[in-house]
Short mmCIF file of C-alpha atoms and ligand atoms in Angstrom, two decimals:
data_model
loop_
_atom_site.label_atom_id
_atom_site.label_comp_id
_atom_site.label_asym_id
_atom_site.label_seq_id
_atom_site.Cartn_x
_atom_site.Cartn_y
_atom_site.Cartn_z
CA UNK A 223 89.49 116.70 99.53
CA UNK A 224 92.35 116.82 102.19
CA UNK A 225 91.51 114.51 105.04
CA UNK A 226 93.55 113.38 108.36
CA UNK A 227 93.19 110.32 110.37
CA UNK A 228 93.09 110.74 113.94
CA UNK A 229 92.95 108.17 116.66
CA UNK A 230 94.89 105.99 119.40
CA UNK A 231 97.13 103.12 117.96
CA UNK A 232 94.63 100.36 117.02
CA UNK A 233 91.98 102.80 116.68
CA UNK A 234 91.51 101.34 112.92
CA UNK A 235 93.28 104.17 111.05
CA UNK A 236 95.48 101.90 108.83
CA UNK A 237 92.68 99.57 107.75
CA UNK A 238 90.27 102.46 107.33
CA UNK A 239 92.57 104.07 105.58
CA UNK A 240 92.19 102.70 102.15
CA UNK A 241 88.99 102.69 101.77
CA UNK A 242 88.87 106.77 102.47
CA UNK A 243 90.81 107.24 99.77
CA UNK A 244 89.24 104.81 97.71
CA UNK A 245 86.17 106.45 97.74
CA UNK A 246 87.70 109.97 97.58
CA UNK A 247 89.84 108.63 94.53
CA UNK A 248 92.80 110.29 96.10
CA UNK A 249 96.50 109.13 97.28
CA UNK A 250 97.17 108.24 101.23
CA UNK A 251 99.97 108.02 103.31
CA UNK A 252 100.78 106.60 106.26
CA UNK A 253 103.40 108.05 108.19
CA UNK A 254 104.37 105.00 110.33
CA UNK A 255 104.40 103.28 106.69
CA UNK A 256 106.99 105.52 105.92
CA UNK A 257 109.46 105.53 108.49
CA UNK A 258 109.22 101.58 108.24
CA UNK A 259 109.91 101.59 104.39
CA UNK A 260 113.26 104.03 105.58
CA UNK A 261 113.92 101.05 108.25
CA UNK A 262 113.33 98.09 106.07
CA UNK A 263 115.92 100.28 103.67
CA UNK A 264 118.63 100.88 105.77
CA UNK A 265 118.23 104.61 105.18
CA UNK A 266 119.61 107.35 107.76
CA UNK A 267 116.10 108.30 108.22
CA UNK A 268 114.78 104.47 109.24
CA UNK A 269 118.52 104.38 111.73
CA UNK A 270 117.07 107.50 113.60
CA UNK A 271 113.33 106.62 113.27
CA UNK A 272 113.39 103.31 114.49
CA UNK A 273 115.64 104.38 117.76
CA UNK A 274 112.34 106.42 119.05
CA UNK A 275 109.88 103.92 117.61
CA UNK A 276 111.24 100.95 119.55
CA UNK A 277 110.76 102.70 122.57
CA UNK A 278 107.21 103.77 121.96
CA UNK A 279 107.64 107.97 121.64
CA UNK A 280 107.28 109.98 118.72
CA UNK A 281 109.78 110.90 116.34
CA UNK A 282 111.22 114.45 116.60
CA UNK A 283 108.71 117.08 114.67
CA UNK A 284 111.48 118.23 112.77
CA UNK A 285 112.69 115.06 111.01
CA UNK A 286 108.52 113.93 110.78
CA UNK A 287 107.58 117.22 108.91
CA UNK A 288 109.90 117.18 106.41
CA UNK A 289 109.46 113.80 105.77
CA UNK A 290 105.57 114.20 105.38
CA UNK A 291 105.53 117.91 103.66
CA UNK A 292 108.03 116.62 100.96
CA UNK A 293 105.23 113.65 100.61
CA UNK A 294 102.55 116.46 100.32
CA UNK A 295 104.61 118.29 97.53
CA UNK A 296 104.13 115.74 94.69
CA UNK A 297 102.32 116.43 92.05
CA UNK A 298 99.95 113.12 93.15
CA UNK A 299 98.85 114.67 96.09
CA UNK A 300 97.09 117.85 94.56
CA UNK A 301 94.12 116.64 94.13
CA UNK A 302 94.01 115.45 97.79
CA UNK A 303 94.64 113.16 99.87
CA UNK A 304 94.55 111.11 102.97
CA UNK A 305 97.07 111.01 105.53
CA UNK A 306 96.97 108.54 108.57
CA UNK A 307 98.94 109.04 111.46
CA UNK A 308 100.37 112.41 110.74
CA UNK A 309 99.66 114.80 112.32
CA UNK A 310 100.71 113.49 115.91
CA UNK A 311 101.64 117.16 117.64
CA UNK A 312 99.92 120.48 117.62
CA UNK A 313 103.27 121.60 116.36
CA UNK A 314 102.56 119.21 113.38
CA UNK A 315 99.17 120.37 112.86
CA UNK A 316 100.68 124.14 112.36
CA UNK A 317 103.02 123.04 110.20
CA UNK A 318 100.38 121.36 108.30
CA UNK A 319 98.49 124.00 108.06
CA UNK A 320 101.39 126.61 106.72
CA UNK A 321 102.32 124.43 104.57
CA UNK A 322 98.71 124.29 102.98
CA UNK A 323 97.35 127.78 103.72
CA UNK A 324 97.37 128.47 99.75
CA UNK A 325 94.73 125.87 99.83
CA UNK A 326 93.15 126.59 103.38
CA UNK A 327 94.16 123.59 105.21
CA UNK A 328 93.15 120.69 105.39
CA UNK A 329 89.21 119.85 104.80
CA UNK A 330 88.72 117.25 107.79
CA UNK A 331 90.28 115.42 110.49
CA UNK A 332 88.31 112.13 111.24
CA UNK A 333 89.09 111.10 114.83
CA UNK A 334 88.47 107.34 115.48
CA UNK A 335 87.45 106.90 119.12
CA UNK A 336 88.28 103.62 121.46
CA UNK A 337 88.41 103.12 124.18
CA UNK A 338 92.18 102.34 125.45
CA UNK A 339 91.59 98.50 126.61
CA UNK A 340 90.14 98.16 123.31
CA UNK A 341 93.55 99.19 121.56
CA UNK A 342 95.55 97.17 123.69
CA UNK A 343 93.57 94.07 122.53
CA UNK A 344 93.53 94.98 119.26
CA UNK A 345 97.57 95.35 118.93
CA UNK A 346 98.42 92.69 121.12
CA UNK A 347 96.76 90.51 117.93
CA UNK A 348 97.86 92.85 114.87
CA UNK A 349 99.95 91.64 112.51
CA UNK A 350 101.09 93.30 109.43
CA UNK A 351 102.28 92.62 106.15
CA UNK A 352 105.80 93.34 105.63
CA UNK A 353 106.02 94.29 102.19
CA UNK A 354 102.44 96.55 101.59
CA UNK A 355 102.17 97.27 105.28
CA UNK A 356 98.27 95.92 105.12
CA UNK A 357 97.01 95.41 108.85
CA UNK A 358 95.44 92.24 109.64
CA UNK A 359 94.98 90.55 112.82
CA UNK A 360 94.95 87.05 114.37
CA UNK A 361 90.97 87.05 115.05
CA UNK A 362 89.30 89.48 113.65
CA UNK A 363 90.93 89.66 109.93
CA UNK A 364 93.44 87.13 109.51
CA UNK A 365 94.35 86.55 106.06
CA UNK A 366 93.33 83.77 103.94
CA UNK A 367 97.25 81.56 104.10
CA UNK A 368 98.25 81.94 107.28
CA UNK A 369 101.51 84.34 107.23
CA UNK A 370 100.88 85.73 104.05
CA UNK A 371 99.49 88.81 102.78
CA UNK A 372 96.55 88.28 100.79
CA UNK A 373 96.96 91.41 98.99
CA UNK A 374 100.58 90.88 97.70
CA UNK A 375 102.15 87.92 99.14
CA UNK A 376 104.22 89.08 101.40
CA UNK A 377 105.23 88.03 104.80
CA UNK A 378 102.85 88.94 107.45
CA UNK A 379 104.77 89.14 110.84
CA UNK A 380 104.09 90.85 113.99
CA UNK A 381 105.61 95.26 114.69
CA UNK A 382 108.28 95.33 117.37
CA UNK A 383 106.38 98.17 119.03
CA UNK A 384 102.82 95.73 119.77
CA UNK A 385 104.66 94.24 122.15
CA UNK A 386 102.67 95.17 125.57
CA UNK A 387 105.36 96.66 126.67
CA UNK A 388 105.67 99.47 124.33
CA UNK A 389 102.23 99.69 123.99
CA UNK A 390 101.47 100.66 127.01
CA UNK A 391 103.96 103.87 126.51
CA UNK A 392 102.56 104.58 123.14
CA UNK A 393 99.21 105.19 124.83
CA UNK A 394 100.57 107.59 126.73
CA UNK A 395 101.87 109.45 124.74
CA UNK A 396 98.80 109.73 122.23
CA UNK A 397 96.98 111.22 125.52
CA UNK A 398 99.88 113.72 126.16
CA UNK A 399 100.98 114.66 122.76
CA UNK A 400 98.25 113.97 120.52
CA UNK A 401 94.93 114.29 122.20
CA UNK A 402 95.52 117.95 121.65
CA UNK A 403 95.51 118.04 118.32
CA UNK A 404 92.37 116.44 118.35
CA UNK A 405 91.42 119.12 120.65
CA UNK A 406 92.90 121.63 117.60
CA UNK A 407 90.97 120.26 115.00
CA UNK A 408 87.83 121.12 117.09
CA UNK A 409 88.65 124.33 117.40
CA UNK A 410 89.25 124.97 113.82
CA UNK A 411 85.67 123.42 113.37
CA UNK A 412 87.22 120.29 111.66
CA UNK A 413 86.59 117.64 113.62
CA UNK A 414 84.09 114.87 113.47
CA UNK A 415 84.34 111.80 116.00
CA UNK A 416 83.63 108.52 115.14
CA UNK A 417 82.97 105.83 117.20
CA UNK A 418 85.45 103.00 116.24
CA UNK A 419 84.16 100.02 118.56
CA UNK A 420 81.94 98.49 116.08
CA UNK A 421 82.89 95.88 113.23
CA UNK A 422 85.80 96.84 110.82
CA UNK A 423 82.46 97.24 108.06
CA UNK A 424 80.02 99.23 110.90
CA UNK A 425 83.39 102.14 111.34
CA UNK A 426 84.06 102.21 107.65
CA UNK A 427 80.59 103.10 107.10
CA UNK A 428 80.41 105.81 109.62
CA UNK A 429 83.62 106.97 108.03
CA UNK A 430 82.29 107.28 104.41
CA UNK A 431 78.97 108.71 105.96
CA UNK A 432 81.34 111.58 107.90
CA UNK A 433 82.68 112.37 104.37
CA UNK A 434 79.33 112.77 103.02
P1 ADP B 631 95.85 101.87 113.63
O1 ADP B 631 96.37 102.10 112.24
O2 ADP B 631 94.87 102.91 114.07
O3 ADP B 631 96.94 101.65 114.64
P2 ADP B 631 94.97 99.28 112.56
O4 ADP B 631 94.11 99.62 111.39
O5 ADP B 631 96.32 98.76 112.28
O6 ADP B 631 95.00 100.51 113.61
O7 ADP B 631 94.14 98.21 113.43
C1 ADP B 631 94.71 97.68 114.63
C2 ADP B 631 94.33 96.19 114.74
O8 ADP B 631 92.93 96.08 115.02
C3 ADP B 631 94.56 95.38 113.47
O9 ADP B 631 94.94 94.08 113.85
C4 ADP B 631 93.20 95.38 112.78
O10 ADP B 631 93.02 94.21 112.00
C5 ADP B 631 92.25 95.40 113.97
N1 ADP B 631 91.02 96.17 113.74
C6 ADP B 631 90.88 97.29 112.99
N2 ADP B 631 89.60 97.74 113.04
C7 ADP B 631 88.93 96.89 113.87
C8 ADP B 631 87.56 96.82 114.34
N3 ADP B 631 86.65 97.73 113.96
N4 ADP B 631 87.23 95.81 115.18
C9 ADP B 631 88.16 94.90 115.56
N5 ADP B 631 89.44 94.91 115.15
C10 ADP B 631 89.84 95.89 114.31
P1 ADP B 632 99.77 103.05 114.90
O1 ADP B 632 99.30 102.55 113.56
O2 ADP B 632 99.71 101.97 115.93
O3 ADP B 632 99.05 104.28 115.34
P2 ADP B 632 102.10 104.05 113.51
O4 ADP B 632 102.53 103.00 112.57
O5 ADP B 632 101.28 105.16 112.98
O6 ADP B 632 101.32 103.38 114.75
O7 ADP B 632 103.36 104.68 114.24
C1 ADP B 632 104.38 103.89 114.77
C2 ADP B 632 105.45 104.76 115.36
O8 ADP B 632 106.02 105.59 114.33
C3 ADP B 632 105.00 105.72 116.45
O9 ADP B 632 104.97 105.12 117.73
C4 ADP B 632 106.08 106.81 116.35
O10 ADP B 632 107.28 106.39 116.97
C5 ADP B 632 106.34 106.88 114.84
N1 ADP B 632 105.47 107.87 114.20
C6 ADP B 632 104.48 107.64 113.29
N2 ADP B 632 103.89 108.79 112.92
C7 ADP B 632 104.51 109.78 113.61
C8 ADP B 632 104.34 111.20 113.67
N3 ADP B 632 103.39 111.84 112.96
N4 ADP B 632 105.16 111.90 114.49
C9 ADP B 632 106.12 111.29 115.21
N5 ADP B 632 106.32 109.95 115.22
C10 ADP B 632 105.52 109.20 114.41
ZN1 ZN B 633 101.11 92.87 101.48
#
C-alpha cells in the first residue's frame, strides 16, 4: 500500500502519520522531517533548505524530489509506504508518479481538511520534539514532563516557521501551490477527504476507516 498525506500545515498529518503506517505495517516519511534532520546536521542540503523554510515557501522541486525519490528507492520502502508532506506541487505529484509507474502510482492520497483558523491555532501551540520530530502541542497533547519527549527524551521546543508570521505565508502557499494537487489526486480518482476538525482519536479513526 502506497499512501500520501495531504493537508494544510496543522491539518494533523505528522501525528496521523504513524499510526497509518502502523496499521499498514509499512515505513513513513516525512519530508519536513527530513530537511530538518539535513539542518540539525549541518548538511548542504539543511544550508539551502532552511533558507526557504524560514521564510515560509517551498523548497525548489528539484532539490525536494531527489531528496524524496532517493528515500523511495530503498529496499524498506517496497512494500509501501507512507509519505507526509510530499507531494507539495503538481510537478511533484508527476514526478511521483514516473517514478512509480512500474508499480502504478501511488494507491491513495488522504487529504486532511481544516479549516485555515483552525491551523493557525493549532501551530501557534505545536511544539515538537527535537530529536524524533513527534508533534505535540501545549493543550491538546502536551507530553507527560513538560519539555520532553515522551517517546525518546528529547527536547521538545517550538519550529521557527509557527511563528504567526510565517504561518500566515505558509497558508498561502498550500492554497496556491498545493491545493492543486489535491485537485490532481481527484482526478486520478485517488482522493478521499477527511474531515480533520474532530479529536486527534475521532480523525485517526476516519483515517484507518478511509484505508479500509
Ligand atoms: P501537520 O503535520 O499537518 O502540520 P501536526 O500533526 O504537526 O500537523 O499537528 C499540528 C498541531 O495540532 C500539533 O500541535 C498537534 O498536536 C495538534 N493536533 C493534531 N491533530 C489535532 C486534532 N485533531 N485536534 C487538535 N489538535 C491537533
Ligand atoms: P507542516 O507539518 O506544518 O505541514 P512541514 O514540516 O511538512 O510543515 O514543512 C515545513 C517546511 O519544509 C515547508 O514550509 C517547506 O518550506 C519545506 N517542505 C516540506 N515538504 C516540502 C515539499 N514537499 N516541497 C517543498 N518544500 C517542502
Ligand atoms: Zn522524541
Amino acid at each position: 500500500m502506497k499512501v500520501i498525506l495531504l493537508g494544510p500545515p496543522g491539518a494533523g498529518k505528522g501525528t496521523q502519520a504513524a499510526r497509518i503506517a502502523d496499521k499498514l505495517q509499512v515505513t513513513r516519511a516525512a519530508s519536513g522531517d527530513l530537511f530538518r534532520d539535513n539542518i540539525r546536521n549541518c548538511t548542504e542540503l539543511g544550508k539551502l533548505a532552511k533558507s526557504y523554510m524560514d521564510r515560509g515557501v517551498l523548497v525548489p522541486d528539484d532539490v525536494t524530489i531527489r531528496l524524496i525519490m532517493g528515500w523511495l528507492d530503498a529496499p524498506e520502502q517496497a512494500k509501501g509506504f507512507v509519505l507526509d508532506g510530499f507531494p507539495r506541487t503538481v510537478g511533484q505529484a508527476e514526478a511521483l508518479d514516473k517514478g512509480l509507474s512500474d508499480k502504478g502510482g501511488i494507491d491513495l492520497a488522504l487529504y486532511i481538511d481544516v479549516p485555515k483558523a483552525e491551523s493557525v491555532r493549532r501551530l501557534a501551540g505545536r511544539y515538537i520534539c527535537r530529536n524524533c520530530q513527534r508533534p505535540y502541542h501545549e493543550t491538546v497533547s502536551p507530553p507527560a514532563k513538560q519539555g520532553v519527549c515522551d517517546k525518546c527524551g528529547g527536547e521538545v521546543y517550538q519550529r521557527d516557521d509557527d511563528r504567526p508570521e510565517v504561518v500566515g505565508r505558509r497558508l498561502e502557499v498550500f492554497f496556491e501551490e498545493t491545493k492543486p494537487v489535491v485537485d490532481y489526486y481527484r482526478g486520478l480518482g485517488k482522493l478521499k477527504e477527511i474531515n480533520g476538525e474532530g479529536s486527534i482519536e475521532d480523525v485517526g479513526n476516519a483515517l484507518v476507516a478511509a484505508l479500509e
